Short mmCIF file of C-alpha atoms in Angstrom, two decimals:
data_model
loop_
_atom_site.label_atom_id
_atom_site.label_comp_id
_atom_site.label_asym_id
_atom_site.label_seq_id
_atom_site.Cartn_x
_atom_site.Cartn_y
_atom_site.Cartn_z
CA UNK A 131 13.91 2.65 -6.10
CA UNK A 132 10.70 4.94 -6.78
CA UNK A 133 7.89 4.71 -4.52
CA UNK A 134 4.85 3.35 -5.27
CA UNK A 135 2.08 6.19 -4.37
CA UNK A 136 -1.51 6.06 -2.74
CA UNK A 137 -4.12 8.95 -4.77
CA UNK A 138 -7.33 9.48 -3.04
CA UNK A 139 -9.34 11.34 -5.97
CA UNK A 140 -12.16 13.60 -5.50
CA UNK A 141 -14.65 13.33 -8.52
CA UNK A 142 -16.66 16.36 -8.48
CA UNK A 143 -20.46 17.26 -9.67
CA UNK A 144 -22.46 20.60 -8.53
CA UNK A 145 -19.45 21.73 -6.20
CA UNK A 146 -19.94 18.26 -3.79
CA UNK A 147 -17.75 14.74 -4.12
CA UNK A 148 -19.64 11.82 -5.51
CA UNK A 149 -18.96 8.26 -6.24
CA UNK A 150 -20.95 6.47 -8.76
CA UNK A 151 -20.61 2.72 -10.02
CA UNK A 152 -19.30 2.50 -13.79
CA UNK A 153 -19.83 6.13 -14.26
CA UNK A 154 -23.32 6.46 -13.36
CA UNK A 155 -25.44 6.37 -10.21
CA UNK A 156 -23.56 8.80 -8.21
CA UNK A 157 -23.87 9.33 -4.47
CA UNK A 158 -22.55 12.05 -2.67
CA UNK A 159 -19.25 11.43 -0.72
CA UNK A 160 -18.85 15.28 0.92
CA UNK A 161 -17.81 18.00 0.91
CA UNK A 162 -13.93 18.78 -1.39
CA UNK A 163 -12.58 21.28 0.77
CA UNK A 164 -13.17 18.89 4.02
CA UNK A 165 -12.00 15.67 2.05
CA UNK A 166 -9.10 17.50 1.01
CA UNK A 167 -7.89 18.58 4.59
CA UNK A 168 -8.13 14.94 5.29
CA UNK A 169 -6.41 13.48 3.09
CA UNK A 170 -3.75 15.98 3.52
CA UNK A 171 -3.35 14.92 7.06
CA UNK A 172 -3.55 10.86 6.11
CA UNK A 173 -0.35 11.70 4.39
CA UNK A 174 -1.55 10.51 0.95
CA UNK A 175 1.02 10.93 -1.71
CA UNK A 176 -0.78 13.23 -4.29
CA UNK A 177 -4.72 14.18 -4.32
CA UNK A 178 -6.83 14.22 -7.62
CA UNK A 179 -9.38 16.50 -8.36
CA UNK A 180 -11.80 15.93 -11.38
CA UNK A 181 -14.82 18.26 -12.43
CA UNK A 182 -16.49 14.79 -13.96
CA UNK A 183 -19.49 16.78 -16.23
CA UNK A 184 -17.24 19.76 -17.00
CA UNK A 185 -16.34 18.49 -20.29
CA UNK A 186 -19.51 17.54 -21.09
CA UNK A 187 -21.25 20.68 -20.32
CA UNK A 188 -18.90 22.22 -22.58
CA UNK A 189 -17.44 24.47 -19.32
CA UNK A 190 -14.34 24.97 -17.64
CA UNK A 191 -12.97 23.11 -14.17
CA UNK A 192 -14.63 25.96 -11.28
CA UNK A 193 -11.19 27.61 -10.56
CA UNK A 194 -12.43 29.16 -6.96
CA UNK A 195 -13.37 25.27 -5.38
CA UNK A 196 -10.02 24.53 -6.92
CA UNK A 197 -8.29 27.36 -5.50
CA UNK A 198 -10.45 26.71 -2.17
CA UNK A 199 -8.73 22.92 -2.14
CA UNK A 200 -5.40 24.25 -2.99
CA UNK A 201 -4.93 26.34 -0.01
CA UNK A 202 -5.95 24.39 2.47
CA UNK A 203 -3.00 21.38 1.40
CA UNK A 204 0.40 21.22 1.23
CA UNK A 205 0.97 17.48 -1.70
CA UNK A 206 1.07 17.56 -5.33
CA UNK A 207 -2.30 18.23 -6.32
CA UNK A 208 -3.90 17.16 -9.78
CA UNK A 209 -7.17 19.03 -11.49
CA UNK A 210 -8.84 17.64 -14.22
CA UNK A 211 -12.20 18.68 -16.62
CA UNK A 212 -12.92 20.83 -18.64
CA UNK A 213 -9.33 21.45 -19.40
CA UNK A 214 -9.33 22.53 -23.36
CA UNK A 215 -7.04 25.50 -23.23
CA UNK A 216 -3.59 26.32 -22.81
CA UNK A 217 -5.25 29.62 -20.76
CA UNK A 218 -7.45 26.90 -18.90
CA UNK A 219 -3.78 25.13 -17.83
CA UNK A 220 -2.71 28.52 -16.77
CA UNK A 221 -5.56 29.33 -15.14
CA UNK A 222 -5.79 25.97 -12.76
CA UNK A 223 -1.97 26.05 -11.97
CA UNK A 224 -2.60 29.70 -10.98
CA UNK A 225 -5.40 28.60 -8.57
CA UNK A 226 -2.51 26.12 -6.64
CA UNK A 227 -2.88 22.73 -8.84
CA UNK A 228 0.25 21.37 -9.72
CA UNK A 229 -0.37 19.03 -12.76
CA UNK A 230 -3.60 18.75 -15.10
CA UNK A 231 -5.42 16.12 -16.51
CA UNK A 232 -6.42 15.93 -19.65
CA UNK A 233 -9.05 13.63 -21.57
CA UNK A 234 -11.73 14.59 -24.13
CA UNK A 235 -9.39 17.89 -25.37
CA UNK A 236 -6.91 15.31 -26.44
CA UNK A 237 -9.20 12.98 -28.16
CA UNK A 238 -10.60 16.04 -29.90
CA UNK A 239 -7.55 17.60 -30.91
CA UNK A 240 -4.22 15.43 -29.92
CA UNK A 241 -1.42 18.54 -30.93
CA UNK A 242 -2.91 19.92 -27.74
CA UNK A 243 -1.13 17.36 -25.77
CA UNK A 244 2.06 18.32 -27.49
CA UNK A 245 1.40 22.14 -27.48
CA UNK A 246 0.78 21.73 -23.57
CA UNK A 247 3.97 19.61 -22.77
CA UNK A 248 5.89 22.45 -24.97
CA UNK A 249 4.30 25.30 -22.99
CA UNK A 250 4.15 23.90 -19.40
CA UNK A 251 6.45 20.51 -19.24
CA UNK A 252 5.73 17.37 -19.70
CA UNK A 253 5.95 16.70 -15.68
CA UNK A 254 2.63 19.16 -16.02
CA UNK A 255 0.53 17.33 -18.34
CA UNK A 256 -1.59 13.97 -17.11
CA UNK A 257 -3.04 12.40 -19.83
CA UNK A 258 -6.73 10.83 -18.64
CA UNK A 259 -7.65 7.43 -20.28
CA UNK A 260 -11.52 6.16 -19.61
CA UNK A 261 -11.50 2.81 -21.09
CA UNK A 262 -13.95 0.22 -21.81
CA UNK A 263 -14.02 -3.85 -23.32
CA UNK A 264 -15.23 -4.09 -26.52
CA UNK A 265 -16.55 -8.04 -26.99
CA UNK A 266 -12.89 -9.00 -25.54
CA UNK A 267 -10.46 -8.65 -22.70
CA UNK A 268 -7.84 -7.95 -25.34
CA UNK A 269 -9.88 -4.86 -27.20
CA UNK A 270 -10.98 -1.75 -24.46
CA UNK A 271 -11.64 1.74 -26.67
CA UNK A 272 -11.25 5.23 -25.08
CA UNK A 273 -13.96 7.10 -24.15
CA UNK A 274 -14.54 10.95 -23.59
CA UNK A 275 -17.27 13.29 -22.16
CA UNK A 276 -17.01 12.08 -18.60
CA UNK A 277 -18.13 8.52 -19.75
CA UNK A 278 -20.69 9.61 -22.41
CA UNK A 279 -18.77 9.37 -25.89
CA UNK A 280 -16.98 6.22 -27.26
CA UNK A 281 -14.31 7.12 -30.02
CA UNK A 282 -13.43 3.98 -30.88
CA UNK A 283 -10.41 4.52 -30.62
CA UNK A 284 -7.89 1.61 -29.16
CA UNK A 285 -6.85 1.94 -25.57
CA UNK A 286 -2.93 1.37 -26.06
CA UNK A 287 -2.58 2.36 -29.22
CA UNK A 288 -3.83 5.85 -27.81
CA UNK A 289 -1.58 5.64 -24.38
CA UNK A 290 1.19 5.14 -26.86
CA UNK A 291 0.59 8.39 -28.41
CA UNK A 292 -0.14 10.20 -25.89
CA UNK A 293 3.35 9.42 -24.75
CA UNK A 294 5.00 10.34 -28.19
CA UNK A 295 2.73 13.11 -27.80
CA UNK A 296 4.49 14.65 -24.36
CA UNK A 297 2.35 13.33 -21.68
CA UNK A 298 4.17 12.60 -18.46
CA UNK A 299 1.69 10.17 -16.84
CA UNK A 300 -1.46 7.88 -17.74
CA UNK A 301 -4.45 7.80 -15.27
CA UNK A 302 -6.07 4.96 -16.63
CA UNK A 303 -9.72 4.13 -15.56
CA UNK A 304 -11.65 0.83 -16.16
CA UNK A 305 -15.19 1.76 -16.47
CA UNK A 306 -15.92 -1.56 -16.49
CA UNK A 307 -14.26 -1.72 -12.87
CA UNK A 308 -15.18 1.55 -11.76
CA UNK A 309 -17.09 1.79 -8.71
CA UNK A 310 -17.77 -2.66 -8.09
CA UNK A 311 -15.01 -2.63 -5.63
CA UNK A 312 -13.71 -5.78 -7.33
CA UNK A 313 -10.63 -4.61 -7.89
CA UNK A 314 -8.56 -3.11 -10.91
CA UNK A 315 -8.95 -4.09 -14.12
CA UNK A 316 -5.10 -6.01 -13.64
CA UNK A 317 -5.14 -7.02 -17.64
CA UNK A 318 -5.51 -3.93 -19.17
CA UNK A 319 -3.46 -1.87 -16.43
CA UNK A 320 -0.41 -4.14 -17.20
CA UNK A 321 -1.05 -4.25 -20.77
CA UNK A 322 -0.99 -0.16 -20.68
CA UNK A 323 2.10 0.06 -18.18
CA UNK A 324 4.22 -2.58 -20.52
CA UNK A 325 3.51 -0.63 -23.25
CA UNK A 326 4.94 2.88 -21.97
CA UNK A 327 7.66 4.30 -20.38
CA UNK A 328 6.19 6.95 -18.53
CA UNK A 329 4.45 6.30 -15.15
CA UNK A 330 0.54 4.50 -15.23
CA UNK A 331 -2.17 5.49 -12.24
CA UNK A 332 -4.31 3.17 -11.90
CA UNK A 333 -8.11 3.38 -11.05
CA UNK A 334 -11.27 2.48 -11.07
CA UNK A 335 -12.27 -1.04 -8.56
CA UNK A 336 -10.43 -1.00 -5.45
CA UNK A 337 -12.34 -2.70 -2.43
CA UNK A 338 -9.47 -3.79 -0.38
CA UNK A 339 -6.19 -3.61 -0.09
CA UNK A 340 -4.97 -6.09 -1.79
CA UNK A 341 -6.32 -4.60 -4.88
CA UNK A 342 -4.22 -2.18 -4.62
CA UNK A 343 -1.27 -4.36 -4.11
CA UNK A 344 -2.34 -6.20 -7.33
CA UNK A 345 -2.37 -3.70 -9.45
CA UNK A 346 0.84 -2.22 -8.32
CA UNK A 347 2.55 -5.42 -8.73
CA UNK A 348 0.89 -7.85 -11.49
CA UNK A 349 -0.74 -4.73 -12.90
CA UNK A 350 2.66 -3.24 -12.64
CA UNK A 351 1.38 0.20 -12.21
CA UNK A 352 3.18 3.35 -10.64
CA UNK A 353 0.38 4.56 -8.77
CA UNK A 354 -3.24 3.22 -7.79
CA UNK A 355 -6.12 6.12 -7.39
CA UNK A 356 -9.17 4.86 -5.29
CA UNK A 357 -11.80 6.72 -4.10
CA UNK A 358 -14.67 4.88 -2.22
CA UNK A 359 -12.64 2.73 0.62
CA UNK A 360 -10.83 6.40 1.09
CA UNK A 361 -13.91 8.40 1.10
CA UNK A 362 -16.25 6.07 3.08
CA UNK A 363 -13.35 5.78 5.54
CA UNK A 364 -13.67 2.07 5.04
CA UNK A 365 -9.19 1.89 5.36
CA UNK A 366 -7.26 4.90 5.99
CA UNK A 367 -4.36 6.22 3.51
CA UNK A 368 -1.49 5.57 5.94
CA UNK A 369 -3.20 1.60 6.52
CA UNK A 370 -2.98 0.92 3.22
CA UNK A 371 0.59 2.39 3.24
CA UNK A 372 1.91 0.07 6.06
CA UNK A 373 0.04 -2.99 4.16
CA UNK A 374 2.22 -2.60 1.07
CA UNK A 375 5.13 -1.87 2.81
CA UNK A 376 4.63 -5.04 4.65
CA UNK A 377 4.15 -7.09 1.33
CA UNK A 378 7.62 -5.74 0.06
CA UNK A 379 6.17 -2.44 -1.65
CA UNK A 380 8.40 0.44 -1.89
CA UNK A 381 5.93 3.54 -0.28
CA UNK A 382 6.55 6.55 1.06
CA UNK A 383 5.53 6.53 5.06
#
């Protein structure tokens, strides 16, 4: 049986770690080469790092704080924004990442996705959904620039693609969830994971632990990304690890 894994993610603005609510109102949350070390310690299962205005400054992911966070762990390690070119790829896995995640440069030009899987595997290539309702729990679109741009373009339809595409995994976020601490958007993460076969994170929401164990199980997700009750050290990684484990969820202690 796989196990289920816990991803802290560090969202990135100005070389710091933020958390906002719903994509806007950020706070700081410290420093990425600290939160890095400690997470690497807690024994989470992957870390995710994402440069969250790259994309819409129309710049690259800063390869030194990446390479900074890379040497200082030893888990699978994602890096995310700006991330347009199959050099850009090459240049974060250089710097110690070990998969990429990639959202407005697919919207933008979707053979990218393919080209990418071709050039670096499909185990490489993370495929970042931001997704929002429309007037209906059943319609969410995709949207790009770090939050900024809707493309009206349908949530599963595109997670379909993607997959057709080459993408290895989905990290679906809820902006509609992101930041309340409410807890996953459970609807849309199912509807995403039933209609793929390659693994779904989810994120965006968790406030407790037994969002996560929601989403894992009635979202039917592979993975749940949190930041906030990480970062605030409201529960620790290895807590929420034992918790799961406790409810009959196969993790990785």
């Amino acid at each position: 049986m796989l196990t289920k894994r816990i991803i802290p993610c560090l969202d990135i603005k100005d070389g710091r770690v933020v958390k906002g609510v719903n994509f806007i109102n950020l706070r700081d949350a410290g420093d990425p080469v600290e939160n890095a070390k400690f997470y690497d310690r807690e024994l989470a299962d992957e870390l995710v790092f994402l440069d969250i205005t790259a994309s819409y400054e129309e710049r690259s992911t800063t390869i030194e704080l990446v390479k900074k966070v890379a040497d200082t762990i030893f888990l699978p390690f994602t890096v995310g924004g700006g991330i347009r070119t199959l050099d850009d790829i090459r240049n974060v896995l250089r710097a110690g990442c070990d998969k990429v995640s990639i959202n407005t440069a697919a919207v933008k030009d979707p053979s990218f996705v393919k080209k990418s899987a071709s050039k670096f595997g499909s185990q490489c290539i993370v495929v970042a959904i931001d997704s929002k309702r429309n007037d209906s729990i059943e319609k969410s679109q995709v949207f790009i620039n770090g939050g900024r741009t809707p493309t009206g373009i349908d949530t599963i339809k595109w997670a379909r693609k993607m997959e057709k595409l080459g993408a290895g995994e989905i990290l679906l976020t809820s902006m509609d969830f992101d930041g309340t601490k409410e807890g996953y958007d459970i609807e849309l993460t199912k509807r995403v994971s039933e209609s793929v076969g390659i693994p779904v994170i989810a994120s965006g929401g968790a406030g407790n632990l037994g969002h996560l164990y929601d989403a894992l199980t009635k979202g039917k997700a592979d993975a749940v990304l949190a930041a906030s009750i990480f970062h605030y050290r409201e529960y620790q990684v290895i807590e929420a690890k034992e918790y799961l484990k406790k409810r009959k969820v196969a993790v990785r202690l």
